[in-house]
Amino acid sequence: MEPTSRRRFVAAAGVALTGLSGCIGGLTAEGVEGQDGELQDSRAGAQGTTTASERVGGIPLRPSALPVEYDLATLREEVLSGGPPKDGIPSIDEPTFQDAEQADSELRPEDVVFGLVRNGEVKAYPQKILVQHEITNDVVGGEPVSVTYCPLTGTAMGFRRGETTFGVSGKLVNNNLVMYDRETDSRWPQILGTAISGEFGGRSLQEFRLVWTTWEMWKATHPETRVLSTDTGHVRNYEQDPYGSYVPNPSGYYVRDSTLFAPLGEDDRLPNKRVVLGARLPESESRLAFEKPALREAGVLSGSVGDATLLGVYDPRLDTAYVYRNPTGRSFDYDKGRAVADDGTRYEPANLPLDRFYAFDAMWFAWSGFYPSTEVVTG
Amino acid sequence: MATETRSRGPVRRTVSRTEFAVRASLGRRDGVAVFAGATALYLLAYLWLGDLLAFDGSGEVGILVAENPLGRLFQPANSALSFEPVALVEFGFGTYLFSLNTLLGLGIALLVGVNLAVTYLAWRQPKACGIASSSSGLLAGVPALLSGAACCGPVVLVIFGIQASSAMLTVFQWLVPVAIVLLVGSLLWVGRKVDPALA
């Protein structure tokens, strides 16, 4: 574990913690909506708060910063070159899409895709394309967004980008992609969603959920989906993943315990590459991660951290899971892919009568490295 | 000035003897075979290590050229001395990405081929051509081969499960120039020992 002294919050560095004031306020409906209406902060949702986002320099930012457990200077010191120069890994800036039938010729059923439902539009971004580009600057549902993926930390995350585009800086922190915005060249580690240097230092992007799933499952759930095409404007061998393989079975970097660069912290509660579904609660020192295989097995798991109780619910249709705030401690059973309430009502995993909280898949070392205070639910 | 005159003599002699050794090696059928075989094999290994050549059996055949290929030709890619691919060739059982790295790899492969051809001749007929037996060409080929990995930067370390560091990345950046210096150096080292009068 990292020394406690390194867990200082960036309040000292001028970054206020989301939620310390009791209410986040100021998130637009678009900003808090993930795949069918996910909340980044359930309090905002519970109170029905929908205020204007703060747009600075053309980028829609969160009014309050996301939690960061190190001061920014420490994180800047941890930044290292991943090898490629700036834009050496080129973002896809003019993505083209095809329908599901056309995509079948490029994708195997078991191929990993990152699914997105936003403003009524449904899209899928194949992992084998994004592993070569890491960022797609797209417009979804009429809104400019960046769909980002870091192969070294196993994280796929969406961000609103406003009038700018994001590129790959070639730098890493905690093995995680450091993005840069092409307007100010501020540096944004993907998992933090918060700039650690530049004009936007200490400010956070508005993020939304991507669903890490397989092509077969996404297509079955969303047959109308559009799919990012290999016609990216760049030539790459999209059949070759330089880090290993997710299909048919994970191999190479994706399962080996070693990381490419030294991680920010060591936490042996889980193997380095074990996938967790992590949630950043805004309260001080409150992060919670559900071990994904445990969720897959149990269907429903409950975890508490600080004053908060969270519920993780597995969705076998997409091999993903959703995290809810459960302030009253309601109990749910799990039966045939559905959550069953005390009164016998059955709910789809994505539609429990609770506030869904933004959470995303990440390799354990990456999550625990950035959030050493995290509690983990393993079953 | 006098020093310079004296030093230019040995340099010229070394270069001239090296030229002779190379001509002698490539003037023989077996020497040419070693040169061509080593160059081709080395280039293949270089491209494969650099993720520019893959044997994936896709069954597809075709060529795809990037948008604005000339503009992209000199665009830096994954790491130092690595350039953006501008064409993709699918040839049934594999895929090849063309970029300036192929030319870079070809240059290094030619140097390795010449080194091995001269070394081969030294081993086969040291007296006939006056070349002292030397394996320096083989040894110089090691960093040259590793420089193929430099094209994909630290990603190659993933294969071996080795944790990268800033120092190691710096080493990677120097592999290509170091390989070229070593290969030229080893060739001149062997050539220096040649006495055309004995040939």
mmCIF file of N, CA and C in Angstrom, chain A residues 103 105-108 111-114 125-133 149 228 230 236-242 246-247:
data_model
loop_
_atom_site.group_PDB
_atom_site.id
_atom_site.type_symbol
_atom_site.label_atom_id
_atom_site.label_comp_id
_atom_site.label_asym_id
_atom_site.label_seq_id
_atom_site.Cartn_x
_atom_site.Cartn_y
_atom_site.Cartn_z
ATOM 1 N N ALA A 103 -20.474 -5.011 -39.751
ATOM 2 C CA ALA A 103 -19.433 -5.216 -38.742
ATOM 3 C C ALA A 103 -19.153 -6.693 -38.518
ATOM 4 N N SER A 105 -18.416 -8.831 -40.524
ATOM 5 C CA SER A 105 -17.290 -9.308 -41.320
ATOM 6 C C SER A 105 -15.949 -8.937 -40.691
ATOM 7 N N GLU A 106 -15.984 -7.981 -39.758
ATOM 8 C CA GLU A 106 -14.738 -7.545 -39.132
ATOM 9 C C GLU A 106 -14.600 -8.030 -37.697
ATOM 10 N N LEU A 107 -15.711 -8.437 -37.102
ATOM 11 C CA LEU A 107 -15.681 -8.795 -35.682
ATOM 12 C C LEU A 107 -16.103 -10.233 -35.451
ATOM 13 N N ARG A 108 -15.376 -10.897 -34.566
ATOM 14 C CA ARG A 108 -15.815 -12.215 -34.120
ATOM 15 C C ARG A 108 -16.818 -12.008 -32.987
ATOM 16 N N ASP A 111 -15.258 -10.919 -29.708
ATOM 17 C CA ASP A 111 -14.416 -9.718 -29.640
ATOM 18 C C ASP A 111 -14.976 -8.705 -28.646
ATOM 19 N N VAL A 112 -14.064 -8.046 -27.945
ATOM 20 C CA VAL A 112 -14.488 -7.049 -26.959
ATOM 21 C C VAL A 112 -14.903 -5.766 -27.668
ATOM 22 N N VAL A 113 -16.040 -5.230 -27.276
ATOM 23 C CA VAL A 113 -16.445 -3.901 -27.745
ATOM 24 C C VAL A 113 -16.836 -3.052 -26.537
ATOM 25 N N PHE A 114 -16.722 -1.744 -26.718
ATOM 26 C CA PHE A 114 -17.169 -0.806 -25.694
ATOM 27 C C PHE A 114 -18.448 -0.165 -26.202
ATOM 28 N N TYR A 125 -17.595 0.464 -30.005
ATOM 29 C CA TYR A 125 -16.204 0.760 -30.376
ATOM 30 C C TYR A 125 -15.377 -0.491 -30.105
ATOM 31 N N PRO A 126 -14.946 -1.198 -31.153
ATOM 32 C CA PRO A 126 -14.195 -2.433 -30.925
ATOM 33 C C PRO A 126 -12.858 -2.182 -30.235
ATOM 34 N N GLN A 127 -12.575 -3.021 -29.258
ATOM 35 C CA GLN A 127 -11.300 -2.908 -28.526
ATOM 36 C C GLN A 127 -10.123 -3.049 -29.463
ATOM 37 N N LYS A 128 -10.247 -3.901 -30.487
ATOM 38 C CA LYS A 128 -9.094 -4.140 -31.353
ATOM 39 C C LYS A 128 -8.768 -2.933 -32.225
ATOM 40 N N ILE A 129 -9.721 -2.020 -32.384
ATOM 41 C CA ILE A 129 -9.400 -0.770 -33.079
ATOM 42 C C ILE A 129 -8.829 0.246 -32.083
ATOM 43 N N LEU A 130 -9.498 0.356 -30.939
ATOM 44 C CA LEU A 130 -9.056 1.371 -29.983
ATOM 45 C C LEU A 130 -7.701 1.044 -29.357
ATOM 46 N N VAL A 131 -7.310 -0.235 -29.352
ATOM 47 C CA VAL A 131 -6.005 -0.569 -28.779
ATOM 48 C C VAL A 131 -4.890 0.088 -29.588
ATOM 49 N N GLN A 132 -5.169 0.413 -30.853
ATOM 50 C CA GLN A 132 -4.168 1.043 -31.709
ATOM 51 C C GLN A 132 -4.279 2.568 -31.707
ATOM 52 N N HIS A 133 -5.361 3.107 -31.151
ATOM 53 C CA HIS A 133 -5.580 4.558 -31.228
ATOM 54 C C HIS A 133 -5.879 5.202 -29.873
ATOM 55 N N TYR A 149 -9.695 4.600 -24.389
ATOM 56 C CA TYR A 149 -9.368 3.257 -23.891
ATOM 57 C C TYR A 149 -7.882 3.187 -23.606
ATOM 58 N N LEU A 228 -17.885 1.274 -34.910
ATOM 59 C CA LEU A 228 -16.694 1.942 -35.430
ATOM 60 C C LEU A 228 -16.005 1.032 -36.433
ATOM 61 N N THR A 230 -12.926 -0.070 -39.260
ATOM 62 C CA THR A 230 -11.459 -0.034 -39.371
ATOM 63 C C THR A 230 -11.007 1.007 -40.398
ATOM 64 N N ARG A 236 -3.423 0.208 -40.029
ATOM 65 C CA ARG A 236 -2.941 -0.590 -38.906
ATOM 66 C C ARG A 236 -3.375 -2.026 -39.145
ATOM 67 N N ASN A 237 -2.648 -2.938 -38.542
ATOM 68 C CA ASN A 237 -3.110 -4.315 -38.560
ATOM 69 C C ASN A 237 -4.027 -4.514 -37.358
ATOM 70 N N TYR A 238 -5.318 -4.329 -37.596
ATOM 71 C CA TYR A 238 -6.265 -4.372 -36.488
ATOM 72 C C TYR A 238 -6.529 -5.786 -35.982
ATOM 73 N N GLU A 239 -5.907 -6.762 -36.624
ATOM 74 C CA GLU A 239 -6.042 -8.132 -36.131
ATOM 75 C C GLU A 239 -4.961 -8.457 -35.111
ATOM 76 N N GLN A 240 -4.083 -7.503 -34.884
ATOM 77 C CA GLN A 240 -2.946 -7.773 -34.017
ATOM 78 C C GLN A 240 -2.967 -6.853 -32.803
ATOM 79 N N ASP A 241 -3.088 -7.439 -31.634
ATOM 80 C CA ASP A 241 -3.052 -6.676 -30.399
ATOM 81 C C ASP A 241 -1.642 -6.781 -29.838
ATOM 82 N N PRO A 242 -0.911 -5.673 -29.780
ATOM 83 C CA PRO A 242 0.484 -5.761 -29.354
ATOM 84 C C PRO A 242 0.668 -6.200 -27.905
ATOM 85 N N TYR A 246 -7.579 -10.746 -25.740
ATOM 86 C CA TYR A 246 -8.730 -10.968 -24.855
ATOM 87 C C TYR A 246 -9.540 -12.173 -25.298
ATOM 88 N N VAL A 247 -9.381 -12.554 -26.551
ATOM 89 C CA VAL A 247 -10.153 -13.683 -27.063
ATOM 90 C C VAL A 247 -9.233 -14.654 -27.811
#
